[in-house]
Amino acid sequence: MLDTIVQDTPSLKSNLGEDGKGADTLMWVQEAIFGHRFVEEQLPYILVLEVLAICRVLQLGDDGRHYEETRIFNHPVAASDEHENVTIPIVKSVALRYVLFKDRSLDIVANDPQLSPEERLGAWIAALNKGFANEVRSGNPVNFEYLRARFGNRFDDARQAVKILQGLEIDVLNNRRYTSRFLAPRGANLILNDVDQKFVADRMFFGRGGEMVYLMLSRSSLAKELAPVIAEQFLASRDPIDRIAAKFVPDAPDRTAGGSIGYLPKRAHAAYERMAEDWHTILTLKELPPPQKFEPLFRMTALNLMRYFAERAQVVAGNTVVDPIPLDMLGGRDANLRDVSKAFLRRHRQVIEDAVESYIRGKIEPTPAWEAALKQPDNAMQSTQALEVIQRTFDAHRWSSKSESIRSPEAWLAAFVHDAKRRSRNNISTMITPLGTNSGFVVARRGAGTWFASSDDFLEALVLAVVKRPITISDFLRQLHERYGIVVGPEESRRAFSVPPCDISSFEENIRAFERRLTGLGYVKRLSDDCAFVSNVYLGSE
């Protein structure tokens, strides 16, 4: 089962469409190894938002009510090597987005001394209708008159509701277009999709990485247990903030017909199981309120993706082991440890490039078509046929198709390998650093470089995902190493490295810093017998 690869067919690729920009539309290489697709612009929290948006549209109907049956992760396939046939509509949230992120009339109406309190709501509705008609090209006109029924003449209530919802915007300093701004997912109405200014599904920030995570969770053995938990935590309407948002949502249907889900090559993988277990553990923490579960969830999602990339690349490249993650707890103060961590971050990038080359050469060099190209009687025929074989094999019909140069087959293949490794967008090797820095397990400093190092928020996420009962620090570190390849202390260093990468004293100081930081966060207590235990304070009583 673990070795089954989902069918990689031309029809699937055509259904996905060329929805990217740049080199990723010119070849099907990294997509075949890791999935279609991951993009640098998709921050970790947006990955999780995309998963939740898929869950929302599958589980809730046009009227916003839950279907009786569970539809999340419920995608049977006819055979073990077939891809799921999932169509994902898009909830556009036209009215809510306009009110929160585009309208500028609310404060103008509120501060107009010529309007009485009873006139203000009507004046605001008129301003909304006029502004929407002039500025929004959605093809779906909205008449904001429905707000009168929702708020009566209580303009101040409407204004306060808008301010509350605007306060939930995530990453408010990022100057995105208003159709690509997002809210904390405290209910179904607050889960916003990424759409263009015509409110058509876009791939600028929802680049399909969330679709990959969704498919990973769907293919895990925990899918049936996880589906109702996601619905309970993120799609229920019990949160008062979600009920406030519902007041700005008109009754008319507000979703597109949708398109096909992305492509994930492996039918089963250990990374899917880890991802699903971490999601389930975090979402079922009894004492952690649902709004506070989103942050550790996206941090652990990023770590699990990092491990998935490393494991897939290791197999495809033919390496014997997956590189560990030496995690600096000292903030770069120990230069030896920092250099080790920096080196292994480079190795994580390099193994991806090695996998790309191994995949290309392994897929083309043994084929009769390639051998036939090598046997052509003159250089021009060799060059032409070799290029055609590369283009056909990797769905790269636009790659170098306008070149007039004559090259040997090996020169063509070397050029293709180079471009597949170094492509400018949607390149897994260049995605690792932003994925890690935005999740808290990679740090980048001018003059010092980039290396694996943990923020306090990431440390907390590790505790929430892994610690299911009080355990000693040594047991916690052992689990982190076995589960994610994380190396903090000297014992994990001995297990991970056949040859010590630096003096063992660096890892001894690292583990002391690890304990100090967890103690400061309230997750470690040292008992009278000098034994330190890590406790997850949000587990609750059984």
Coordinates of C-alpha atoms in Angstrom, one line a residue:
M1 CA 0.0 0.0 0.0
L2 CA 2.7 2.4 0.9
D3 CA 4.4 2.0 -2.5
T4 CA 1.3 2.6 -4.5
I5 CA 1.6 5.7 -6.8
V6 CA -1.6 7.4 -7.9
Q7 CA -2.0 7.4 -11.7
D8 CA -0.2 10.3 -13.3
T9 CA -2.3 10.8 -16.4
P10 CA -2.5 13.5 -19.1
S11 CA -6.2 13.9 -18.4
L12 CA -5.6 14.7 -14.8
K13 CA -3.0 17.3 -15.7
S14 CA -5.3 18.9 -18.2
N15 CA -8.1 19.1 -15.6
L16 CA -5.8 20.9 -13.3
G17 CA -5.0 23.4 -15.9
E18 CA -2.0 25.7 -16.2
D19 CA -3.0 27.9 -13.3
G20 CA 0.5 28.9 -12.4
K21 CA 2.8 31.5 -13.8
G22 CA 6.4 30.9 -14.9
A23 CA 8.5 27.8 -15.2
D24 CA 6.1 25.5 -13.4
T25 CA 3.8 25.5 -16.4
L26 CA 6.6 24.2 -18.6
M27 CA 7.3 20.8 -17.0
W28 CA 5.8 18.1 -14.9
V29 CA 8.7 17.0 -12.7
Q30 CA 8.5 18.3 -9.1
E31 CA 4.8 18.0 -9.3
A32 CA 5.2 14.3 -10.1
I33 CA 7.4 13.8 -7.1
F34 CA 5.7 15.9 -4.5
G35 CA 2.3 16.9 -5.8
H36 CA 0.6 19.7 -7.8
R37 CA 1.4 22.0 -6.2
F38 CA 3.2 24.0 -3.6
V39 CA 4.1 27.7 -4.1
E40 CA 6.4 30.0 -2.1
E41 CA 3.7 32.6 -1.7
Q42 CA 1.5 30.3 0.2
L43 CA 2.3 31.0 3.9
P44 CA 1.7 28.2 6.4
Y45 CA -1.5 29.8 7.8
I46 CA -2.9 30.1 4.3
L47 CA -2.2 26.4 3.7
V48 CA -4.5 25.6 6.7
L49 CA -7.1 28.2 5.6
E50 CA -7.3 26.5 2.2
V51 CA -7.9 23.2 3.9
L52 CA -10.7 24.7 6.0
A53 CA -12.2 26.4 2.9
I54 CA -12.4 23.0 1.2
C55 CA -14.0 21.4 4.3
R56 CA -16.5 24.2 4.5
V57 CA -17.7 24.0 0.9
L58 CA -18.0 20.2 1.0
Q59 CA -19.8 20.0 4.3
L60 CA -22.1 23.0 4.1
G61 CA -24.8 23.6 1.5
D62 CA -25.7 26.9 -0.2
D63 CA -28.0 27.7 2.8
G64 CA -25.1 27.4 5.2
R65 CA -26.5 24.3 6.9
H66 CA -24.5 21.1 7.5
Y67 CA -25.2 18.1 5.3
E68 CA -26.4 15.2 7.5
E69 CA -23.7 12.9 6.1
T70 CA -20.0 13.6 6.6
R71 CA -18.6 14.8 3.3
I72 CA -15.2 15.9 4.5
F73 CA -12.6 13.3 3.4
N74 CA -15.3 11.1 2.0
H75 CA -14.1 10.4 -1.5
P76 CA -14.2 6.8 -2.5
V77 CA -12.1 5.7 -5.5
A78 CA -12.7 2.8 -7.8
A79 CA -9.1 1.4 -7.6
S80 CA -6.1 1.8 -5.3
D81 CA -4.1 3.6 -8.0
E82 CA -6.8 6.2 -8.9
H83 CA -6.8 9.8 -7.9
E84 CA -9.8 11.1 -6.0
N85 CA -12.4 12.8 -8.2
V86 CA -13.2 15.8 -6.0
T87 CA -14.8 19.0 -7.3
I88 CA -14.3 22.0 -5.0
P89 CA -16.7 24.9 -5.4
I90 CA -15.6 28.3 -4.1
V91 CA -17.6 30.4 -1.6
K92 CA -17.0 34.0 -2.8
S93 CA -18.2 35.9 0.2
V94 CA -18.7 38.9 -2.0
A95 CA -20.8 41.1 0.4
L96 CA -18.8 40.3 3.5
R97 CA -15.5 41.1 1.8
Y98 CA -16.8 44.3 0.4
V99 CA -18.1 45.6 3.7
L100 CA -14.9 44.7 5.6
F101 CA -12.1 45.4 3.2
K102 CA -13.4 47.7 0.4
D103 CA -16.1 50.0 1.7
R104 CA -14.9 53.4 2.9
S105 CA -18.3 55.0 3.6
L106 CA -19.0 53.6 7.1
D107 CA -17.0 56.2 9.0
I108 CA -18.1 59.0 6.7
V109 CA -21.7 58.2 7.5
A110 CA -21.0 57.9 11.2
N111 CA -19.3 61.3 11.3
D112 CA -21.8 63.2 9.2
P113 CA -23.5 65.7 11.5
Q114 CA -26.4 66.3 9.1
L115 CA -27.6 62.7 9.5
S116 CA -29.8 61.7 12.5
P117 CA -29.2 58.4 14.2
E118 CA -32.3 57.0 12.5
E119 CA -31.0 58.0 9.0
R120 CA -27.5 56.6 9.2
L121 CA -28.2 53.0 8.4
G122 CA -30.2 53.9 5.3
A123 CA -27.5 56.3 4.2
W124 CA -24.8 53.6 4.7
I125 CA -26.8 51.1 2.7
A126 CA -27.2 53.5 -0.1
A127 CA -23.5 54.3 -0.1
L128 CA -22.7 50.5 -0.1
N129 CA -25.0 49.9 -3.1
K130 CA -23.5 52.8 -5.0
G131 CA -19.9 51.9 -4.2
F132 CA -20.4 48.2 -5.0
A133 CA -21.9 49.0 -8.4
N134 CA -19.1 51.3 -9.3
E135 CA -16.1 49.3 -8.1
V136 CA -16.8 45.5 -7.9
R137 CA -16.7 43.5 -11.1
S138 CA -18.1 40.2 -9.6
G139 CA -20.9 39.7 -12.1
N140 CA -23.1 39.1 -9.0
P141 CA -24.8 42.4 -8.0
V142 CA -25.5 42.7 -4.3
N143 CA -28.3 44.8 -2.9
F144 CA -27.3 45.7 0.7
E145 CA -30.9 46.4 1.6
Y146 CA -30.9 43.1 3.5
L147 CA -28.8 44.8 6.2
R148 CA -31.9 46.8 7.3
A149 CA -33.6 43.5 8.3
R150 CA -30.5 42.3 10.1
F151 CA -29.9 45.5 12.1
G152 CA -33.2 47.5 12.0
N153 CA -32.2 51.2 12.4
R154 CA -29.3 50.3 14.8
F155 CA -26.5 51.8 12.8
D156 CA -24.1 51.9 15.8
D157 CA -24.6 48.1 16.2
A158 CA -23.7 47.5 12.5
R159 CA -20.7 49.8 12.8
Q160 CA -19.5 48.0 15.9
A161 CA -20.0 44.6 14.2
V162 CA -17.8 45.7 11.3
K163 CA -15.1 46.9 13.6
I164 CA -15.1 43.6 15.5
L165 CA -14.8 41.6 12.3
Q166 CA -12.1 43.8 10.9
G167 CA -10.1 43.1 14.1
L168 CA -10.0 39.5 13.1
E169 CA -8.0 40.1 10.0
I170 CA -4.8 37.9 9.8
D171 CA -1.5 39.4 8.7
V172 CA -3.1 42.9 8.5
L173 CA 0.2 44.5 7.5
N174 CA 0.5 42.6 4.3
N175 CA -0.8 44.9 1.6
R176 CA -2.8 42.3 -0.4
R177 CA -5.8 43.1 -2.7
Y178 CA -9.0 43.0 -0.7
T179 CA -10.2 39.7 -2.3
S180 CA -7.1 38.0 -0.9
R181 CA -7.4 39.1 2.7
F182 CA -8.3 36.6 5.4
L183 CA -10.0 36.4 8.8
A184 CA -9.3 34.2 11.8
P185 CA -11.4 31.0 11.1
R186 CA -13.7 31.2 14.1
G187 CA -16.7 29.8 12.1
A188 CA -17.8 29.0 8.6
N189 CA -18.7 32.5 7.6
L190 CA -15.2 33.7 8.6
I191 CA -13.4 31.2 6.3
L192 CA -12.6 33.2 3.2
N193 CA -11.3 31.9 -0.1
D194 CA -8.6 33.4 -2.4
V195 CA -10.4 35.0 -5.4
D196 CA -9.5 37.6 -8.0
Q197 CA -11.3 40.9 -8.3
K198 CA -14.0 39.3 -10.4
F199 CA -14.5 36.9 -7.5
V200 CA -13.3 34.0 -9.6
A201 CA -11.1 31.3 -7.9
D202 CA -7.5 32.4 -8.0
R203 CA -4.1 30.7 -7.4
M204 CA -2.1 33.7 -6.2
F205 CA -2.2 32.7 -2.5
F206 CA -4.4 29.5 -2.5
G207 CA -1.8 27.8 -4.7
R208 CA -3.1 24.3 -4.2
G209 CA -0.8 23.5 -1.3
G210 CA -3.8 23.4 1.0
E211 CA -5.4 20.9 -1.5
M212 CA -2.3 18.7 -1.0
V213 CA -2.7 18.9 2.8
Y214 CA -6.4 18.1 2.4
L215 CA -5.5 15.0 0.3
M216 CA -2.9 13.9 2.8
L217 CA -5.4 14.1 5.6
S218 CA -8.0 12.3 3.5
R219 CA -5.7 9.4 2.7
S220 CA -4.6 8.9 6.3
S221 CA -6.1 6.2 8.5
L222 CA -7.5 8.9 10.8
A223 CA -9.6 10.6 8.1
K224 CA -12.9 9.3 9.4
E225 CA -12.1 10.4 13.0
L226 CA -10.7 13.7 11.9
A227 CA -13.6 14.9 9.7
P228 CA -16.2 15.5 12.4
V229 CA -13.5 17.1 14.6
I230 CA -12.7 19.7 11.9
A231 CA -16.4 20.3 11.4
E232 CA -17.0 20.7 15.1
Q233 CA -14.0 23.0 15.7
F234 CA -14.2 25.3 12.6
L235 CA -17.6 25.0 10.9
A236 CA -20.0 25.1 13.9
S237 CA -21.8 28.4 14.3
R238 CA -21.7 28.6 18.1
D239 CA -19.0 31.2 18.2
P240 CA -20.6 34.7 18.7
I241 CA -18.2 36.2 16.2
D242 CA -19.4 33.8 13.5
R243 CA -23.0 34.8 14.2
I244 CA -22.0 38.5 13.8
A245 CA -20.4 37.7 10.4
A246 CA -23.5 35.9 9.3
K247 CA -25.5 39.2 9.6
F248 CA -23.5 40.5 6.6
V249 CA -24.0 37.4 4.5
P250 CA -27.1 37.7 2.2
D251 CA -29.4 34.7 1.7
A252 CA -28.6 34.3 -2.0
P253 CA -26.3 31.5 -3.1
D254 CA -22.7 32.7 -3.2
R255 CA -20.5 30.0 -4.7
T256 CA -19.0 29.0 -8.0
A257 CA -19.3 25.6 -9.7
G258 CA -15.8 24.8 -8.8
G259 CA -12.9 22.8 -10.2
S260 CA -10.9 19.6 -9.7
I261 CA -8.7 19.1 -6.7
G262 CA -4.9 19.0 -7.2
Y263 CA -2.6 16.0 -7.7
L264 CA -0.9 14.1 -4.9
P265 CA 1.3 11.2 -6.1
K266 CA 1.4 8.7 -3.2
R267 CA -1.7 6.8 -2.2
A268 CA -0.3 6.4 1.3
H269 CA 2.7 7.7 3.2
A270 CA 4.0 7.9 6.8
A271 CA 3.9 11.7 6.5
Y272 CA 0.1 11.6 6.0
E273 CA -0.3 9.7 9.2
R274 CA 1.8 12.1 11.2
M275 CA 0.0 15.1 9.8
A276 CA -3.4 13.6 10.6
E277 CA -2.4 12.6 14.1
D278 CA -1.0 16.1 14.9
W279 CA -4.2 17.7 13.6
H280 CA -6.4 15.3 15.6
T281 CA -4.3 15.8 18.8
I282 CA -4.4 19.6 18.6
L283 CA -8.1 19.9 17.7
T284 CA -9.2 17.6 20.5
L285 CA -7.3 19.4 23.3
K286 CA -10.1 19.9 25.8
E287 CA -8.8 23.0 27.5
L288 CA -7.6 24.9 24.5
P289 CA -10.3 27.1 23.0
P290 CA -10.9 26.6 19.2
P291 CA -9.6 30.1 18.2
Q292 CA -6.3 29.3 19.8
K293 CA -5.8 26.0 18.0
F294 CA -5.3 27.6 14.6
E295 CA -1.7 28.8 15.3
P296 CA -0.2 25.5 16.5
L297 CA -2.1 23.8 13.7
F298 CA -0.4 25.7 10.9
R299 CA 3.0 25.5 12.5
M300 CA 2.8 21.7 12.8
T301 CA 1.4 21.5 9.3
A302 CA 4.5 23.2 8.0
L303 CA 6.8 20.9 9.9
N304 CA 5.0 17.9 8.6
L305 CA 5.2 19.2 5.0
M306 CA 9.0 19.7 5.5
R307 CA 9.3 16.1 6.6
Y308 CA 7.2 14.9 3.7
F309 CA 9.5 16.7 1.3
A310 CA 12.6 15.3 2.9
E311 CA 11.2 11.7 2.9
R312 CA 10.0 11.8 -0.6
A313 CA 13.2 13.3 -1.9
Q314 CA 15.3 10.7 0.0
V315 CA 13.4 7.9 -1.6
V316 CA 13.5 9.3 -5.1
A317 CA 17.2 10.3 -4.8
G318 CA 18.1 6.9 -3.6
N319 CA 19.6 8.0 -0.3
T320 CA 19.7 5.6 2.6
V321 CA 18.5 8.0 5.4
V322 CA 16.5 11.1 5.8
D323 CA 18.6 14.1 7.0
P324 CA 17.9 15.2 10.6
I325 CA 16.9 18.7 11.7
P326 CA 19.4 20.0 14.3
L327 CA 17.2 22.6 16.0
D328 CA 19.1 25.5 17.6
M329 CA 17.6 26.6 21.0
L330 CA 20.4 29.2 21.7
G331 CA 19.5 31.8 19.2
G332 CA 22.7 31.4 17.2
R333 CA 25.0 32.1 20.1
D334 CA 26.8 28.8 19.7
A335 CA 28.6 29.2 16.3
N336 CA 29.4 25.5 16.0
L337 CA 25.8 24.4 16.5
R338 CA 24.6 27.2 14.2
D339 CA 26.9 26.0 11.5
V340 CA 25.7 22.4 11.9
S341 CA 22.1 23.5 11.7
K342 CA 22.9 25.7 8.7
A343 CA 24.6 22.8 6.9
F344 CA 21.6 20.5 7.4
L345 CA 19.2 23.1 6.1
R346 CA 21.3 23.2 2.9
R347 CA 21.2 19.5 2.8
H348 CA 17.4 19.5 2.9
R349 CA 17.5 21.8 -0.1
Q350 CA 20.1 19.7 -1.9
V351 CA 18.4 16.4 -1.6
I352 CA 15.4 17.9 -3.3
E353 CA 17.6 18.9 -6.2
D354 CA 19.2 15.4 -6.2
A355 CA 15.7 13.9 -6.3
V356 CA 14.7 16.0 -9.3
E357 CA 17.8 14.9 -11.3
S358 CA 17.3 11.2 -10.3
Y359 CA 13.7 11.3 -11.2
I360 CA 14.4 12.9 -14.7
R361 CA 17.2 10.5 -15.6
G362 CA 15.4 7.5 -14.2
K363 CA 12.3 8.2 -16.2
I364 CA 13.9 9.0 -19.5
E365 CA 17.3 7.3 -19.9
P366 CA 16.1 3.6 -19.9
T367 CA 13.3 4.2 -22.4
P368 CA 13.4 2.9 -26.0
A369 CA 12.6 6.4 -27.3
W370 CA 15.7 7.9 -25.7
E371 CA 17.9 5.0 -26.9
A372 CA 16.5 5.6 -30.4
A373 CA 17.4 9.3 -30.2
L374 CA 21.0 8.4 -29.2
K375 CA 21.3 6.1 -32.3
Q376 CA 20.2 8.7 -34.9
P377 CA 22.8 9.0 -37.7
D378 CA 23.5 12.8 -37.5
N379 CA 23.7 15.5 -34.8
A380 CA 20.7 17.4 -36.1
M381 CA 18.4 14.3 -36.0
Q382 CA 19.8 13.4 -32.5
S383 CA 19.1 16.9 -31.2
T384 CA 15.6 17.1 -32.6
Q385 CA 14.5 13.7 -31.4
A386 CA 16.1 14.1 -28.0
L387 CA 14.2 17.3 -27.4
E388 CA 10.9 15.8 -28.5
V389 CA 11.4 12.8 -26.1
I390 CA 12.1 15.2 -23.2
Q391 CA 9.1 17.4 -24.0
R392 CA 6.8 14.4 -24.4
T393 CA 8.0 12.5 -21.3
F394 CA 7.7 15.5 -18.9
D395 CA 4.7 17.3 -20.4
A396 CA 7.2 20.1 -21.3
H397 CA 6.0 20.9 -24.8
R398 CA 6.8 24.6 -24.4
W399 CA 10.2 24.1 -22.8
S400 CA 12.9 25.2 -25.3
S401 CA 10.6 24.6 -28.2
K402 CA 11.6 27.8 -29.9
S403 CA 15.4 27.1 -29.7
E404 CA 17.2 26.8 -33.0
S405 CA 20.4 25.3 -31.4
I406 CA 21.6 21.8 -32.1
R407 CA 22.7 20.0 -29.0
S408 CA 23.6 16.5 -28.1
P409 CA 21.0 14.4 -26.2
E410 CA 23.0 14.6 -23.0
A411 CA 23.3 18.4 -23.4
W412 CA 19.6 18.7 -23.8
L413 CA 19.0 16.5 -20.8
A414 CA 21.5 18.4 -18.7
A415 CA 19.8 21.7 -19.6
F416 CA 16.4 20.3 -18.7
V417 CA 17.7 19.0 -15.4
H418 CA 19.2 22.4 -14.6
D419 CA 16.0 24.2 -15.3
A420 CA 13.9 21.7 -13.4
K421 CA 16.2 22.2 -10.3
R422 CA 16.5 26.0 -10.6
R423 CA 13.0 27.0 -11.8
S424 CA 12.1 30.4 -10.5
R425 CA 8.6 29.6 -9.1
N426 CA 7.0 26.7 -7.2
N427 CA 10.3 25.1 -6.5
I428 CA 10.3 22.9 -3.4
S429 CA 14.0 23.6 -2.6
T430 CA 13.4 27.3 -2.4
M431 CA 10.1 26.9 -0.6
I432 CA 11.7 25.3 2.5
T433 CA 13.1 28.5 3.9
P434 CA 9.9 30.6 3.8
L435 CA 7.9 27.6 5.0
G436 CA 10.2 27.3 8.0
T437 CA 10.7 31.0 8.8
N438 CA 6.9 31.6 8.8
S439 CA 6.3 28.7 11.1
G440 CA 9.1 29.2 13.6
F441 CA 11.6 26.5 12.9
V442 CA 13.9 28.4 10.6
V443 CA 15.6 31.7 11.3
A444 CA 17.2 34.0 8.7
R445 CA 19.5 36.8 9.9
R446 CA 21.5 39.2 7.8
G447 CA 25.2 38.5 8.1
A448 CA 24.6 35.2 9.8
G449 CA 22.6 33.2 7.3
T450 CA 19.7 30.8 7.6
W451 CA 19.4 27.8 9.8
F452 CA 17.1 25.6 11.8
A453 CA 16.2 27.4 15.0
S454 CA 13.0 27.3 17.2
S455 CA 10.8 30.2 18.2
D456 CA 8.8 29.9 21.5
D457 CA 5.6 29.6 19.5
F458 CA 7.0 26.6 17.6
L459 CA 8.1 25.0 20.9
E460 CA 4.6 25.4 22.2
A461 CA 3.2 23.8 19.1
L462 CA 5.5 20.8 19.5
V463 CA 4.3 20.3 23.1
L464 CA 0.6 20.6 22.1
A465 CA 1.0 18.1 19.2
V466 CA 3.2 15.5 20.9
V467 CA 2.7 15.5 24.7
K468 CA -0.3 13.4 25.6
R469 CA 0.6 12.8 29.2
P470 CA 3.4 14.1 31.5
I471 CA 6.7 12.8 30.2
T472 CA 10.4 13.4 31.0
I473 CA 12.3 15.8 28.9
S474 CA 14.5 13.0 27.6
D475 CA 11.4 11.1 26.5
F476 CA 10.0 14.2 24.8
L477 CA 13.2 14.8 22.9
R478 CA 13.4 11.1 21.9
Q479 CA 9.8 11.4 20.5
L480 CA 10.7 14.6 18.6
H481 CA 13.7 12.8 17.0
E482 CA 11.8 9.6 16.1
R483 CA 8.8 11.5 14.8
Y484 CA 10.2 14.5 13.0
G485 CA 14.0 14.0 12.9
I486 CA 14.5 16.9 15.3
V487 CA 17.9 16.9 17.2
V488 CA 18.2 19.0 20.3
G489 CA 20.3 17.2 22.9
P490 CA 23.4 15.0 23.0
E491 CA 21.5 11.7 23.0
E492 CA 19.6 12.5 19.9
S493 CA 22.9 13.8 18.3
R494 CA 24.5 10.4 18.9
R495 CA 21.5 8.6 17.3
A496 CA 21.4 10.9 14.4
F497 CA 25.1 11.3 13.4
S498 CA 27.6 8.5 12.9
V499 CA 30.3 11.1 13.2
P500 CA 29.7 14.0 15.7
P501 CA 29.1 17.2 13.6
C502 CA 30.5 19.4 16.4
D503 CA 31.6 19.2 20.0
I504 CA 29.0 17.4 22.2
S505 CA 29.1 20.3 24.6
S506 CA 27.1 22.4 22.1
F507 CA 24.2 20.0 22.3
E508 CA 24.5 19.8 26.1
E509 CA 24.1 23.6 26.2
N510 CA 21.3 23.4 23.7
I511 CA 19.3 21.0 25.8
R512 CA 19.7 23.2 28.8
A513 CA 18.3 26.2 26.8
F514 CA 15.5 23.9 25.6
E515 CA 14.5 23.2 29.2
R516 CA 14.8 26.8 30.3
R517 CA 12.6 28.0 27.5
L518 CA 9.9 25.4 28.1
T519 CA 10.0 26.2 31.8
G520 CA 9.4 29.9 31.0
L521 CA 6.5 28.9 28.8
G522 CA 4.9 26.9 31.7
Y523 CA 5.3 23.4 30.2
V524 CA 8.1 22.0 32.4
K525 CA 8.3 21.4 36.1
R526 CA 11.4 20.0 37.9
L527 CA 10.5 17.8 40.8
S528 CA 12.3 17.4 44.1
D529 CA 14.1 14.3 42.8
D530 CA 15.6 16.6 40.1
C531 CA 13.6 14.9 37.4
A532 CA 12.0 17.4 34.9
F533 CA 8.6 16.6 33.3
V534 CA 6.9 18.2 30.3
S535 CA 3.2 18.6 30.7
N536 CA 0.5 19.6 28.2
V537 CA -1.6 21.9 30.3
Y538 CA -4.5 21.9 27.8
L539 CA -5.2 18.1 27.8
G540 CA -7.9 18.4 30.4
S541 CA -9.1 15.5 32.6
E542 CA -10.2 12.2 31.1

